[in-house]
Coordinates of C-alpha atoms in Angstrom, one line a residue:
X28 CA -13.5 -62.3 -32.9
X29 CA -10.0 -60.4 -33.9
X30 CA -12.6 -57.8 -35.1
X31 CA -13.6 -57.2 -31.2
X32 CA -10.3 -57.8 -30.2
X33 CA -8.8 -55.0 -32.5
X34 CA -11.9 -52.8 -31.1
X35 CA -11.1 -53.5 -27.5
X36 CA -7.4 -52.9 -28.4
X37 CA -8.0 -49.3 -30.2
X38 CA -10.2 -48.3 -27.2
X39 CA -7.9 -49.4 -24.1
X40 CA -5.2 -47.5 -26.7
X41 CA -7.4 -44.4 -26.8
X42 CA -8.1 -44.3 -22.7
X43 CA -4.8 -44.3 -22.4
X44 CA -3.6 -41.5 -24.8
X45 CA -6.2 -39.5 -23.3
X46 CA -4.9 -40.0 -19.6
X47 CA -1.6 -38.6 -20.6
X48 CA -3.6 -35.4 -22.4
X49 CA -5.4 -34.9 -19.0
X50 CA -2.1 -35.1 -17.0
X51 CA -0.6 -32.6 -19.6
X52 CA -3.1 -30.3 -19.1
X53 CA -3.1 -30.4 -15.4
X54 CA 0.5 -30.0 -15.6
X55 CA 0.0 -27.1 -18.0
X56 CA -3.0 -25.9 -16.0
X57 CA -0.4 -26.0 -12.9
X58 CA 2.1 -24.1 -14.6
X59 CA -0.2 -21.0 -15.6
X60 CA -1.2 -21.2 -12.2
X61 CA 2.2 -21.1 -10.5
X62 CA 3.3 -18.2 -13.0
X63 CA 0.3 -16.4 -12.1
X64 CA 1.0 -16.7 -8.7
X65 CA 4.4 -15.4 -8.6
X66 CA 3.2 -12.7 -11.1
X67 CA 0.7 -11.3 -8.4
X68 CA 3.5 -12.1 -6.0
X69 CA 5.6 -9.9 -7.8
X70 CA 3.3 -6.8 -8.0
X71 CA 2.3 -6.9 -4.7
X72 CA 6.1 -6.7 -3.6
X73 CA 6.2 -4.0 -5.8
X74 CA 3.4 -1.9 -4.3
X75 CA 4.7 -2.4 -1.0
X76 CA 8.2 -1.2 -2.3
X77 CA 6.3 1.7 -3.5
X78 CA 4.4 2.5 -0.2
X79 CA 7.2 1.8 2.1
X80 CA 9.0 4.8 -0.8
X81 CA 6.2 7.0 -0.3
X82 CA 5.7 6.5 3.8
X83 CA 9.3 7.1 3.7
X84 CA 9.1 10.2 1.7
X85 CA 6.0 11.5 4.2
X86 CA 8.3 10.6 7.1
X87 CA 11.3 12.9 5.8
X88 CA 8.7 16.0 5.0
X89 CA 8.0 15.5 8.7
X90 CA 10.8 15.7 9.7
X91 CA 11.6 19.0 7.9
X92 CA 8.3 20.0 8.9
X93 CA 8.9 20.1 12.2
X94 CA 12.3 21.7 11.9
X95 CA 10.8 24.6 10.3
X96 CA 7.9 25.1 12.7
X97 CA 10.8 24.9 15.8
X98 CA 12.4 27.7 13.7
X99 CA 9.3 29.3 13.2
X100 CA 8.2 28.9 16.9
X101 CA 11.7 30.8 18.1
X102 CA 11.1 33.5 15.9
X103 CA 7.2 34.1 17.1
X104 CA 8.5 33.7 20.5
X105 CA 11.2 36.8 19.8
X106 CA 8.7 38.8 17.9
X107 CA 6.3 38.6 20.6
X108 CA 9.0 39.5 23.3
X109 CA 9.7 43.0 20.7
X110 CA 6.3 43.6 20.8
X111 CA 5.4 43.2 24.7
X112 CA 8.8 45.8 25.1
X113 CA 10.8 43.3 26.9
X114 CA 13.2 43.2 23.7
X115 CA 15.0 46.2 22.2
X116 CA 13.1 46.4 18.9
X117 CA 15.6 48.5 17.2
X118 CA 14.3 50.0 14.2
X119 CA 11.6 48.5 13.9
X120 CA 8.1 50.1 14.3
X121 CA 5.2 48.4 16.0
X122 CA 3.0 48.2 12.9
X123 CA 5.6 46.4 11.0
X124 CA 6.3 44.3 14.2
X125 CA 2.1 43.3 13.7
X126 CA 2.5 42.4 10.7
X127 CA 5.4 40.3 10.2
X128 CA 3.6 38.4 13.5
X129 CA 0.7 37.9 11.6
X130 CA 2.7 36.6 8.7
X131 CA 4.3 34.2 11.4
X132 CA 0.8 32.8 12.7
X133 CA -0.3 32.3 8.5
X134 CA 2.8 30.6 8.1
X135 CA 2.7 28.0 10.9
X136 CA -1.1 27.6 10.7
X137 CA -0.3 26.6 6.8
X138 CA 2.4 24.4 8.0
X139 CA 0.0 22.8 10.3
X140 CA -2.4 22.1 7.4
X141 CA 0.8 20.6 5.8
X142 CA 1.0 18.5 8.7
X143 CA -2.4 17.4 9.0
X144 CA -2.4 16.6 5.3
X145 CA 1.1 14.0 5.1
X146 CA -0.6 12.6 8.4
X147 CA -3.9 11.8 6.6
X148 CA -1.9 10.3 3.5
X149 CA 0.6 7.9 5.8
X150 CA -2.7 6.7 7.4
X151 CA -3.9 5.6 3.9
X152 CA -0.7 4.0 3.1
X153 CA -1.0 2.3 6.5
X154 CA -4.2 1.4 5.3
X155 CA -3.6 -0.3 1.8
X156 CA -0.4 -2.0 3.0
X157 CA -3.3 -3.4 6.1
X158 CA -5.7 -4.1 3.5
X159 CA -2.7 -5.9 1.3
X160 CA -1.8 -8.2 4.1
X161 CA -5.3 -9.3 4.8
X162 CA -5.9 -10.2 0.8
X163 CA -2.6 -12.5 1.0
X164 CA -3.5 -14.4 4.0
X165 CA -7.4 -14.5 2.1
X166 CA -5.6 -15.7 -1.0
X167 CA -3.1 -18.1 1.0
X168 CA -6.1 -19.5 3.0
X169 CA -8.5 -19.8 -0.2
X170 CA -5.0 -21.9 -1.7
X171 CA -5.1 -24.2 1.1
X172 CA -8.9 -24.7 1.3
X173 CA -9.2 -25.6 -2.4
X174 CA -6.4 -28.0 -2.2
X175 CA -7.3 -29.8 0.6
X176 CA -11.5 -29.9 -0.5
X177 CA -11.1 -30.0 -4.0
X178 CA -13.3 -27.5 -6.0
X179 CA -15.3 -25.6 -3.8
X180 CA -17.1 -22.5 -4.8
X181 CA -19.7 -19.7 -2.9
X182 CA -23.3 -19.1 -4.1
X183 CA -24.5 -15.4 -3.8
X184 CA -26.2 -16.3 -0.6
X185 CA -22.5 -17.2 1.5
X186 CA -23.1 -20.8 1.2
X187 CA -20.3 -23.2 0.1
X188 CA -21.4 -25.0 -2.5
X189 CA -18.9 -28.3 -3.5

C-alpha cells in the first residue's frame, strides 16, 4: 500500500513538474515570437524609410528636371525666333544656328527619357510600399485568425485544414 501510495505520489509530482515545463516553453515560445515580430517590424520600417529616401530623391531630380527643360524650352524658343529672322542673330551663321538647335532637341529628348525613367522607378516604389501594406494587414489578419481558431493551417488545394 505505501508502495502505490509513493507511486501515485511521484507521478501526480511528475504531472506537475511537467505542466510548469510546458508553460515555460509557451512562455519561451511567446517570447521568440514577440521578438520576431518586432524584428520584422523593424525592417519593414526600415524599408519604408528607405523608399520614402529614394521617392524623395526621384521627387527632387524632378524637380530639377523640369527646371532645366523650362531653361531649355526658352532657349529653343529663341533659337527658333534667330533662325525664322524675327531675331537679330548677330554673328551667328545659319549652319551653326542648325546645329546648336539640333543639339537643343537631343538634349531635351534625353531629358525626357530621364523623365520617363524616374517616373517608372517612383511607380515601383509606389508599388513595393503597396505590396508592403497588403503583407502587414495579411500578417496582422493571419495573427488574429490563429489566435482566435487555434492552429490552423492550408493544404496545397486552399482548403483550411484545423
Amino acid at each position: 500500500r505505501k508502495q502505490a501510495a509513493d507511486y501515485s505520489t511521484s507521478s501526480s509530482d511528475e504531472e506537475f513538474e511537467s505542466k510548469p515545463s510546458l508553460t515555460h516553453k509557451a512562455k519561451r515560445a511567446l517570447r521568440k515570437r514577440r521578438k520576431l515580430e518586432k524584428e520584422t517590424k523593424q525592417l519593414i520600417k526600415q524599408e519604408e524609410l528607405k523608399r520614402l529616401h529614394k521617392a524623395q530623391a526621384i521627387q527632387r531630380q524632378l524637380e530639377e528636371l523640369e527646371e532645366r527643360q523650362r531653361t531649355l524650352e526658352i532657349f529653343g524658343v529663341e533659337l527658333e525666333r534667330e533662325l525664322r529672322g524675327e531675331a537679330d542673330s548677330g554673328t551667328k551663321d545659319e549652319n551653326q544656328m542648325l546645329h546648336e538647335w539640333l543639339e537643343l532637341v537631343m538634349e531635351k529628348n534625353k531629358l525626357m527619357r530621364y523623365e520617363s525613367e524616374l517616373l517608372i522607378i517612383a511607380q515601383e516604389l509606389e508599388l513595393e510600399d503597396h505590396q508592403s501594406r497588403l503583407e502587414q494587414k495579411l500578417r496582422e489578419k493571419m495573427a488574429i485568425d490563429g489566435k482566435s481558431e487555434g492552429t490552423v493551417c492550408c493544404s496545397p488545394q486552399g482548403q483550411t485544414v484545423p
